[in-house]
mmCIF file of C-alpha atoms in Angstrom:
data_model
loop_
_atom_site.group_PDB
_atom_site.id
_atom_site.type_symbol
_atom_site.label_atom_id
_atom_site.label_comp_id
_atom_site.label_asym_id
_atom_site.label_seq_id
_atom_site.Cartn_x
_atom_site.Cartn_y
_atom_site.Cartn_z
ATOM 1 C CA MET S 16 29.120 104.384 36.037
ATOM 2 C CA LYS S 17 25.376 102.999 37.051
ATOM 3 C CA TYR S 18 25.279 98.872 37.032
ATOM 4 C CA LEU S 19 29.329 98.662 37.184
ATOM 5 C CA ASP S 20 30.434 100.570 40.061
ATOM 6 C CA GLU S 21 28.090 98.658 42.048
ATOM 7 C CA TYR S 22 30.143 95.508 41.424
ATOM 8 C CA ARG S 23 33.483 97.138 42.124
ATOM 9 C CA ASP S 24 32.596 98.655 45.427
ATOM 10 C CA PRO S 25 35.666 98.476 47.451
ATOM 11 C CA GLU S 26 33.963 98.201 51.129
ATOM 12 C CA LEU S 27 31.747 95.574 50.046
ATOM 13 C CA ALA S 28 34.800 93.385 48.616
ATOM 14 C CA ARG S 29 36.775 94.074 52.037
ATOM 15 C CA THR S 30 33.648 92.700 53.678
ATOM 16 C CA LEU S 31 33.585 89.633 51.369
ATOM 17 C CA ILE S 32 37.060 88.782 51.860
ATOM 18 C CA GLU S 33 37.180 89.318 55.515
ATOM 19 C CA SER S 34 34.037 86.519 55.529
ATOM 20 C CA LEU S 35 36.249 84.354 53.478
ATOM 21 C CA ARG S 36 39.218 84.836 56.064
ATOM 22 C CA ARG S 37 37.023 83.961 59.096
ATOM 23 C CA ARG S 38 36.081 80.617 57.613
ATOM 24 C CA ARG S 39 37.821 77.698 58.999
ATOM 25 C CA PHE S 40 38.975 75.140 56.512
ATOM 26 C CA ASP S 41 39.995 71.643 57.274
ATOM 27 C CA ARG S 42 41.362 71.301 53.844
ATOM 28 C CA ASP S 43 42.355 73.331 50.981
ATOM 29 C CA ALA S 44 39.606 74.408 48.566
ATOM 30 C CA ARG S 45 41.135 74.094 45.073
ATOM 31 C CA LEU S 46 38.555 76.005 42.726
ATOM 32 C CA MET S 47 38.694 76.006 38.956
ATOM 33 C CA GLU S 48 37.770 79.030 36.812
ATOM 34 C CA ILE S 49 36.778 77.189 33.275
ATOM 35 C CA CYS S 50 36.528 80.718 31.449
ATOM 36 C CA GLY S 51 39.318 82.893 29.998
ATOM 37 C CA THR S 52 37.471 85.972 30.746
ATOM 38 C CA HIS S 53 37.260 84.968 34.568
ATOM 39 C CA THR S 54 41.236 84.102 34.545
ATOM 40 C CA VAL S 55 41.750 87.623 33.192
ATOM 41 C CA ALA S 56 39.138 89.282 35.831
ATOM 42 C CA ILE S 57 40.846 87.341 38.409
ATOM 43 C CA PHE S 58 44.175 88.598 37.570
ATOM 44 C CA ARG S 59 42.838 92.105 36.971
ATOM 45 C CA SER S 60 41.365 92.754 40.297
ATOM 46 C CA GLY S 61 44.367 91.132 42.141
ATOM 47 C CA LEU S 62 41.903 88.698 43.888
ATOM 48 C CA ARG S 63 44.526 85.914 43.986
ATOM 49 C CA GLN S 64 46.670 87.976 46.590
ATOM 50 C CA LEU S 65 43.598 88.628 48.783
ATOM 51 C CA LEU S 66 42.251 85.292 49.092
ATOM 52 C CA PRO S 67 43.027 83.095 52.202
ATOM 53 C CA ALA S 68 46.011 80.885 51.534
ATOM 54 C CA ARG S 69 43.856 77.547 51.540
ATOM 55 C CA ILE S 70 41.669 78.857 48.585
ATOM 56 C CA GLN S 71 43.553 78.099 45.541
ATOM 57 C CA LEU S 72 42.392 79.278 42.255
ATOM 58 C CA ILE S 73 43.286 77.206 39.302
ATOM 59 C CA SER S 74 42.868 78.287 35.551
ATOM 60 C CA GLY S 75 41.219 75.547 33.540
ATOM 61 C CA PRO S 76 40.376 75.150 29.822
ATOM 62 C CA GLY S 77 37.953 78.071 29.074
ATOM 63 C CA CYS S 78 40.077 79.990 26.715
ATOM 64 C CA PRO S 79 38.774 78.756 23.079
ATOM 65 C CA VAL S 80 41.726 79.643 21.214
ATOM 66 C CA CYS S 81 44.173 77.731 23.870
ATOM 67 C CA VAL S 82 42.213 74.553 23.714
ATOM 68 C CA THR S 83 42.121 74.347 19.755
ATOM 69 C CA ALA S 84 44.077 71.374 18.731
ATOM 70 C CA ASN S 85 47.119 71.544 16.616
ATOM 71 C CA GLU S 86 45.622 69.530 14.222
ATOM 72 C CA ASP S 87 42.723 72.035 13.743
ATOM 73 C CA ILE S 88 45.383 74.927 13.264
ATOM 74 C CA ASP S 89 47.214 72.881 10.682
ATOM 75 C CA ARG S 90 43.916 72.473 8.566
ATOM 76 C CA SER S 91 43.123 75.916 8.779
ATOM 77 C CA VAL S 92 46.783 76.512 7.402
ATOM 78 C CA TRP S 93 46.313 74.066 4.642
ATOM 79 C CA LEU S 94 42.906 75.610 3.891
ATOM 80 C CA ALA S 95 44.687 79.160 3.633
ATOM 81 C CA GLN S 96 46.998 77.543 1.271
ATOM 82 C CA GLN S 97 44.736 76.623 -1.340
ATOM 83 C CA PRO S 98 44.165 78.818 -4.515
ATOM 84 C CA GLY S 99 40.989 80.664 -4.497
ATOM 85 C CA VAL S 100 40.185 80.402 -0.843
ATOM 86 C CA THR S 101 39.751 83.070 1.389
ATOM 87 C CA ILE S 102 39.984 82.439 5.297
ATOM 88 C CA THR S 103 38.092 84.605 7.573
ATOM 89 C CA THR S 104 38.153 84.156 11.640
ATOM 90 C CA PHE S 105 38.688 85.743 14.865
ATOM 91 C CA GLY S 106 41.848 87.554 15.536
ATOM 92 C CA ASP S 107 43.307 85.611 18.536
ATOM 93 C CA LEU S 108 43.324 82.604 15.975
ATOM 94 C CA LEU S 109 45.926 83.981 13.286
ATOM 95 C CA ARG S 110 49.070 84.101 15.632
ATOM 96 C CA VAL S 111 48.387 80.551 17.105
ATOM 97 C CA PRO S 112 51.610 78.403 15.994
ATOM 98 C CA GLY S 113 50.689 74.707 14.272
ATOM 99 C CA SER S 114 53.104 72.318 13.543
ATOM 100 C CA SER S 115 54.806 74.414 11.177
ATOM 101 C CA SER S 116 52.964 77.729 10.335
ATOM 102 C CA SER S 117 50.059 79.737 11.492
ATOM 103 C CA LEU S 118 47.536 81.637 9.640
ATOM 104 C CA HIS S 119 49.444 84.687 10.452
ATOM 105 C CA VAL S 120 52.683 83.231 8.499
ATOM 106 C CA GLU S 121 50.597 82.315 5.613
ATOM 107 C CA ARG S 122 49.086 85.895 5.200
ATOM 108 C CA SER S 123 52.383 87.353 5.342
ATOM 109 C CA LYS S 124 53.158 84.856 2.141
ATOM 110 C CA GLY S 125 50.284 86.171 0.254
ATOM 111 C CA ALA S 126 47.408 84.008 1.421
ATOM 112 C CA ASP S 127 43.926 85.710 1.679
ATOM 113 C CA VAL S 128 43.370 85.553 5.465
ATOM 114 C CA ARG S 129 40.970 88.027 7.055
ATOM 115 C CA ILE S 130 39.934 88.987 10.751
ATOM 116 C CA VAL S 131 36.133 89.345 11.314
ATOM 117 C CA TYR S 132 34.462 90.104 14.227
ATOM 118 C CA GLY S 133 31.284 87.858 13.614
ATOM 119 C CA SER S 134 30.552 85.094 11.305
ATOM 120 C CA LEU S 135 28.156 87.154 9.343
ATOM 121 C CA ASP S 136 30.793 89.194 8.140
ATOM 122 C CA ALA S 137 32.097 85.968 6.740
ATOM 123 C CA VAL S 138 28.888 85.697 4.818
ATOM 124 C CA ARG S 139 28.907 89.287 3.629
ATOM 125 C CA ILE S 140 32.674 88.584 2.286
ATOM 126 C CA ALA S 141 31.362 85.564 0.286
ATOM 127 C CA ARG S 142 28.507 87.344 -0.962
ATOM 128 C CA GLU S 143 30.910 90.159 -2.332
ATOM 129 C CA HIS S 144 33.260 87.953 -3.678
ATOM 130 C CA PRO S 145 31.296 85.169 -5.645
ATOM 131 C CA ASP S 146 34.708 84.397 -7.369
ATOM 132 C CA ARG S 147 36.356 82.720 -4.040
ATOM 133 C CA GLN S 148 35.489 80.135 -1.721
ATOM 134 C CA VAL S 149 35.136 81.682 1.727
ATOM 135 C CA VAL S 150 35.705 79.681 4.941
ATOM 136 C CA PHE S 151 35.006 80.923 8.345
ATOM 137 C CA VAL S 152 37.434 79.158 10.738
ATOM 138 C CA GLY S 153 34.913 78.709 13.905
ATOM 139 C CA ILE S 154 36.218 78.328 17.237
ATOM 140 C CA GLY S 155 34.766 78.844 20.570
ATOM 141 C CA PHE S 156 32.158 77.058 22.938
ATOM 142 C CA GLU S 157 28.459 77.288 23.194
ATOM 143 C CA THR S 158 28.499 81.086 23.165
ATOM 144 C CA THR S 159 29.686 81.466 19.906
ATOM 145 C CA ALA S 160 28.092 78.286 18.292
ATOM 146 C CA PRO S 161 24.738 80.070 17.873
ATOM 147 C CA THR S 162 26.072 82.900 15.705
ATOM 148 C CA VAL S 163 27.930 80.584 13.372
ATOM 149 C CA ALA S 164 24.744 78.251 13.156
ATOM 150 C CA ALA S 165 22.661 81.468 12.293
ATOM 151 C CA ALA S 166 25.531 82.366 9.449
ATOM 152 C CA VAL S 167 24.962 78.926 7.761
ATOM 153 C CA ARG S 168 21.330 79.222 7.652
ATOM 154 C CA THR S 169 21.633 82.876 6.209
ATOM 155 C CA ALA S 170 24.002 81.737 3.696
ATOM 156 C CA ALA S 171 21.403 78.935 2.692
ATOM 157 C CA ALA S 172 18.612 81.628 2.722
ATOM 158 C CA GLN S 173 20.940 83.812 0.079
ATOM 159 C CA GLY S 174 21.734 80.903 -1.936
ATOM 160 C CA LEU S 175 25.720 81.406 -1.459
ATOM 161 C CA GLU S 176 27.609 78.075 -2.883
ATOM 162 C CA ASN S 177 30.924 79.667 -1.885
ATOM 163 C CA PHE S 178 30.772 79.883 1.703
ATOM 164 C CA SER S 179 31.597 76.980 4.288
ATOM 165 C CA VAL S 180 32.640 76.689 8.092
ATOM 166 C CA PHE S 181 35.533 74.812 9.394
ATOM 167 C CA SER S 182 34.026 74.087 12.468
ATOM 168 C CA ALA S 183 36.413 73.577 15.570
ATOM 169 C CA HIS S 184 33.476 74.266 18.042
ATOM 170 C CA LYS S 185 33.708 72.632 21.564
ATOM 171 C CA LEU S 186 31.286 72.068 24.519
ATOM 172 C CA LEU S 187 32.172 72.851 27.939
ATOM 173 C CA PRO S 188 30.437 70.404 30.197
ATOM 174 C CA PRO S 189 32.084 67.115 28.651
ATOM 175 C CA ALA S 190 35.422 68.916 29.104
ATOM 176 C CA MET S 191 34.676 69.356 32.807
ATOM 177 C CA ARG S 192 33.786 65.666 33.002
ATOM 178 C CA ALA S 193 37.260 64.964 31.610
ATOM 179 C CA LEU S 194 38.882 66.952 34.060
ATOM 180 C CA LEU S 195 37.557 65.066 36.855
ATOM 181 C CA GLU S 196 38.134 61.899 35.835
ATOM 182 C CA ALA S 197 41.889 62.829 35.492
ATOM 183 C CA GLU S 198 44.190 61.397 38.247
ATOM 184 C CA ASP S 199 46.482 63.953 38.321
ATOM 185 C CA LEU S 200 44.001 67.002 39.012
ATOM 186 C CA LYS S 201 42.029 67.480 42.209
ATOM 187 C CA ILE S 202 39.311 70.054 42.017
ATOM 188 C CA ASN S 203 37.054 70.858 44.672
ATOM 189 C CA GLY S 204 34.354 73.249 43.047
ATOM 190 C CA PHE S 205 33.977 75.180 39.533
ATOM 191 C CA ILE S 206 33.575 78.506 38.868
ATOM 192 C CA CYS S 207 31.078 78.058 35.863
ATOM 193 C CA PRO S 208 31.451 80.462 33.132
ATOM 194 C CA GLY S 209 29.266 83.226 32.784
ATOM 195 C CA HIS S 210 29.264 83.578 29.072
ATOM 196 C CA VAL S 211 28.565 80.227 28.190
ATOM 197 C CA SER S 212 26.001 79.879 30.894
ATOM 198 C CA THR S 213 23.716 82.452 29.230
ATOM 199 C CA VAL S 214 23.235 79.733 26.607
ATOM 200 C CA ILE S 215 23.391 76.401 28.163
ATOM 201 C CA GLY S 216 21.877 77.569 31.500
ATOM 202 C CA ALA S 217 22.707 76.572 34.996
ATOM 203 C CA CYS S 218 20.860 73.265 34.586
ATOM 204 C CA ALA S 219 23.931 72.059 32.277
ATOM 205 C CA TYR S 220 25.995 71.503 35.284
ATOM 206 C CA GLN S 221 23.488 69.237 37.230
ATOM 207 C CA GLU S 222 25.055 66.202 35.716
ATOM 208 C CA VAL S 223 28.280 67.192 36.563
ATOM 209 C CA VAL S 224 27.141 67.900 40.241
ATOM 210 C CA ASP S 225 25.127 64.374 40.430
ATOM 211 C CA ASN S 226 27.849 62.307 38.712
ATOM 212 C CA TYR S 227 30.950 63.829 40.711
ATOM 213 C CA ARG S 228 29.617 65.587 43.722
ATOM 214 C CA ILE S 229 31.433 68.815 42.851
ATOM 215 C CA PRO S 230 29.569 72.026 43.884
ATOM 216 C CA CYS S 231 29.348 74.323 40.462
ATOM 217 C CA VAL S 232 28.500 78.175 40.867
ATOM 218 C CA VAL S 233 27.656 80.164 37.754
ATOM 219 C CA THR S 234 29.531 83.507 38.380
ATOM 220 C CA GLY S 235 29.920 86.775 36.816
ATOM 221 C CA PHE S 236 32.653 88.854 35.971
ATOM 222 C CA GLU S 237 33.449 91.914 38.064
ATOM 223 C CA PRO S 238 35.185 91.653 41.494
ATOM 224 C CA LEU S 239 32.284 91.194 43.774
ATOM 225 C CA ASP S 240 30.542 88.622 41.585
ATOM 226 C CA LEU S 241 33.814 86.600 41.715
ATOM 227 C CA LEU S 242 34.244 86.923 45.431
ATOM 228 C CA GLN S 243 30.445 86.006 46.093
ATOM 229 C CA GLY S 244 30.652 83.114 43.816
ATOM 230 C CA ILE S 245 33.756 81.812 45.536
ATOM 231 C CA GLY S 246 32.103 82.267 49.073
ATOM 232 C CA MET S 247 29.225 80.212 47.837
ATOM 233 C CA LEU S 248 31.478 77.653 46.763
ATOM 234 C CA VAL S 249 33.686 77.750 49.816
ATOM 235 C CA GLU S 250 30.181 77.549 51.927
ATOM 236 C CA GLN S 251 29.131 74.421 49.990
ATOM 237 C CA ILE S 252 32.591 72.739 50.492
ATOM 238 C CA GLU S 253 32.619 73.638 54.212
ATOM 239 C CA SER S 254 28.941 72.020 54.621
ATOM 240 C CA GLY S 255 29.659 68.707 52.545
ATOM 241 C CA LYS S 256 27.035 69.864 50.088
ATOM 242 C CA ALA S 257 27.434 69.624 46.115
ATOM 243 C CA GLU S 258 25.049 71.966 44.291
ATOM 244 C CA VAL S 259 24.572 73.906 41.292
ATOM 245 C CA ALA S 260 24.119 77.701 42.301
ATOM 246 C CA ASN S 261 23.635 80.653 40.306
ATOM 247 C CA GLN S 262 25.567 84.075 41.347
ATOM 248 C CA TYR S 263 24.967 85.442 38.020
ATOM 249 C CA ARG S 264 21.375 85.631 38.005
ATOM 250 C CA ARG S 265 21.036 88.885 36.363
ATOM 251 C CA ALA S 266 22.375 87.296 33.101
ATOM 252 C CA VAL S 267 21.988 83.712 33.474
ATOM 253 C CA SER S 268 18.785 81.670 33.972
ATOM 254 C CA TRP S 269 18.296 77.983 34.839
ATOM 255 C CA GLU S 270 17.213 76.768 31.235
ATOM 256 C CA GLY S 271 19.576 79.282 29.542
ATOM 257 C CA ASN S 272 18.672 80.466 26.127
ATOM 258 C CA VAL S 273 16.474 78.009 24.721
ATOM 259 C CA ALA S 274 16.361 79.566 21.117
ATOM 260 C CA ALA S 275 20.109 79.535 20.797
ATOM 261 C CA ARG S 276 20.230 75.822 21.994
ATOM 262 C CA ARG S 277 17.493 75.175 19.361
ATOM 263 C CA LEU S 278 19.689 76.921 16.708
ATOM 264 C CA ILE S 279 23.162 74.963 17.534
ATOM 265 C CA ASP S 280 20.862 71.819 17.602
ATOM 266 C CA GLU S 281 19.553 72.229 14.047
ATOM 267 C CA ILE S 282 22.989 73.185 12.271
ATOM 268 C CA PHE S 283 25.236 71.191 14.466
ATOM 269 C CA GLU S 284 25.622 67.671 16.030
ATOM 270 C CA PRO S 285 27.893 66.479 18.807
ATOM 271 C CA VAL S 286 31.131 64.520 17.638
ATOM 272 C CA ASP S 287 33.930 63.049 19.610
ATOM 273 C CA CYS S 288 36.750 66.183 19.419
ATOM 274 C CA THR S 289 40.456 66.509 20.494
ATOM 275 C CA TRP S 290 41.235 69.464 23.103
ATOM 276 C CA ARG S 291 44.874 70.502 23.241
ATOM 277 C CA GLY S 292 46.251 69.023 26.655
ATOM 278 C CA LEU S 293 43.075 67.050 27.127
ATOM 279 C CA GLY S 294 42.926 64.612 24.333
ATOM 280 C CA VAL S 295 39.834 63.241 22.766
ATOM 281 C CA ILE S 296 36.610 63.755 24.686
ATOM 282 C CA PRO S 297 33.586 62.108 23.342
ATOM 283 C CA ARG S 298 30.961 63.969 22.180
ATOM 284 C CA SER S 299 32.580 67.223 22.928
ATOM 285 C CA GLY S 300 32.921 68.948 19.404
ATOM 286 C CA LEU S 301 30.122 70.328 17.028
ATOM 287 C CA ARG S 302 30.145 69.159 13.530
ATOM 288 C CA ILE S 303 27.573 70.383 10.774
ATOM 289 C CA ARG S 304 24.527 68.088 10.468
ATOM 290 C CA GLU S 305 24.178 65.927 7.237
ATOM 291 C CA ARG S 306 21.691 68.308 5.898
ATOM 292 C CA TRP S 307 23.881 71.256 5.864
ATOM 293 C CA ARG S 308 26.653 69.343 4.885
ATOM 294 C CA GLU S 309 27.391 71.770 1.950
ATOM 295 C CA PHE S 310 28.243 74.372 3.967
ATOM 296 C CA ASP S 311 30.966 72.278 5.909
ATOM 297 C CA ALA S 312 34.499 73.031 4.808
ATOM 298 C CA GLY S 313 35.748 69.454 5.838
ATOM 299 C CA SER S 314 33.198 67.895 3.198
ATOM 300 C CA ARG S 315 33.763 70.581 0.745
ATOM 301 C CA PHE S 316 37.534 70.261 0.738
ATOM 302 C CA SER S 317 39.496 66.962 0.415
ATOM 303 C CA MET S 318 42.008 67.600 3.285
ATOM 304 C CA PRO S 319 44.998 65.492 3.462
ATOM 305 C CA ALA S 320 46.384 63.582 6.340
ATOM 306 C CA ILE S 321 48.507 66.024 8.339
ATOM 307 C CA GLN S 322 51.513 65.126 10.380
ATOM 308 C CA VAL S 323 51.086 67.062 13.510
ATOM 309 C CA ARG S 324 54.051 68.171 15.734
ATOM 310 C CA GLU S 325 53.796 69.903 18.941
ATOM 311 C CA HIS S 326 56.325 72.646 19.776
ATOM 312 C CA ALA S 327 59.220 71.368 21.623
ATOM 313 C CA GLY S 328 58.997 72.454 25.418
ATOM 314 C CA CYS S 329 55.742 74.034 25.190
ATOM 315 C CA ARG S 330 53.579 73.186 28.214
ATOM 316 C CA CYS S 331 50.101 74.707 27.166
ATOM 317 C CA GLY S 332 48.383 71.454 27.637
ATOM 318 C CA GLU S 333 49.305 71.058 31.591
ATOM 319 C CA VAL S 334 48.579 74.801 32.034
ATOM 320 C CA LEU S 335 45.125 74.234 30.298
ATOM 321 C CA ARG S 336 44.485 70.915 32.641
ATOM 322 C CA GLY S 337 45.436 73.074 35.803
ATOM 323 C CA VAL S 338 48.316 70.757 36.790
ATOM 324 C CA MET S 339 51.073 73.316 36.446
ATOM 325 C CA THR S 340 51.271 77.266 36.323
ATOM 326 C CA PRO S 341 52.847 79.208 33.369
ATOM 327 C CA PRO S 342 55.930 80.257 35.574
ATOM 328 C CA GLU S 343 56.818 76.367 35.933
ATOM 329 C CA CYS S 344 57.071 76.254 32.163
ATOM 330 C CA GLY S 345 60.719 76.552 30.983
ATOM 331 C CA LEU S 346 59.789 78.700 27.966
ATOM 332 C CA PHE S 347 57.903 81.415 29.930
ATOM 333 C CA ARG S 348 58.780 84.907 29.542
ATOM 334 C CA LYS S 349 62.513 83.453 28.164
ATOM 335 C CA VAL S 350 61.627 82.645 25.006
ATOM 336 C CA CYS S 351 57.646 82.466 24.857
ATOM 337 C CA THR S 352 56.495 86.004 25.164
ATOM 338 C CA PRO S 353 53.233 87.720 23.745
ATOM 339 C CA GLN S 354 55.625 89.270 21.206
ATOM 340 C CA ASP S 355 56.684 85.720 20.047
ATOM 341 C CA PRO S 356 54.308 83.168 21.453
ATOM 342 C CA LYS S 357 55.253 79.622 21.193
ATOM 343 C CA GLY S 358 51.827 78.356 22.444
ATOM 344 C CA PRO S 359 48.120 79.581 22.375
ATOM 345 C CA CYS S 360 48.033 80.161 26.200
ATOM 346 C CA MET S 361 50.447 83.126 25.539
ATOM 347 C CA VAL S 362 48.826 84.208 22.069
ATOM 348 C CA SER S 363 45.088 84.831 23.195
ATOM 349 C CA SER S 364 43.898 87.611 25.180
ATOM 350 C CA GLU S 365 42.203 85.290 27.565
ATOM 351 C CA GLY S 366 45.146 82.852 27.635
ATOM 352 C CA THR S 367 46.265 81.585 31.286
ATOM 353 C CA CYS S 368 50.086 82.569 29.976
ATOM 354 C CA GLY S 369 49.250 85.784 28.784
ATOM 355 C CA ALA S 370 47.327 86.829 31.735
ATOM 356 C CA TYR S 371 50.480 85.727 33.972
ATOM 357 C CA TYR S 372 52.840 87.392 31.698
ATOM 358 C CA ARG S 373 50.707 90.895 31.943
ATOM 359 C CA PHE S 374 49.619 90.736 35.753
ATOM 360 C CA SER S 375 52.066 88.943 37.638
#
């Protein structure tokens, strides 16, 4: 498989691992991957077991489903319960439990909840069903926000009055700053997300490096990508440097996708946002701007105040902050499984608990 096998070459992998083992650390290197796809790729390739003991990989808040706050799940459930409303969203979100229900449960009760593979599918459904209000529940980071912005612009161009977006989108750099300011978490370097970085560019991490003196390396998703990225981080830590480096240059540029960033900025504006496990982070969410407010589900529907309740015993918040691993949670494998998840980290295909369950 051209362009794939090259990144899985076992001899090159052994060379990179041996190079890491020969390094002499004077302290542990705690490296956080802030991308759910990285978390799964690390498990799938067995890298944790191959690295020297002093290199610790910590999973962070990089799964968009997992960081969606309970209150946003509850509001999505409330929307699904309204007569004449069709909810559209990505499949992973359906089974995430809110305070008392989920979109999956509401669908089993008769609500019109549909899985789509992109936000433009939701626009098509709105066009085909003018008698219903079609709400797209938008989750994700800077990677998916441009596509949702394009959907809003498309709906406007088509004159659709029955399409809106419930925006629960989030921005990653503010979350990185929040993690670094937490007292209970020590991070020596970030394995920065490849997907998000294609949009925001490697330059987005310069502020983190400048303000916190933490090395950041944008990394791809194949085993050799990850090993090389880890090596680049360790090299900086050993030499006392803190820089933004880009291992994933075949996909990520310094400035990112300028057109996509302009599209996000045209439709959305940053707002304070609640993250599961991290609380409210200033200017870390995306709200539809006033100009496009007719496509904002939060404005179109008068949502009541909802009493939010977390599931007793669920430790997803601490897992997302990297202060504990899934096996340390009392529910893990006992009452919380992929078949009956109690928290989002077990639901999502990119969730840390789900990855531990499948691969450890």
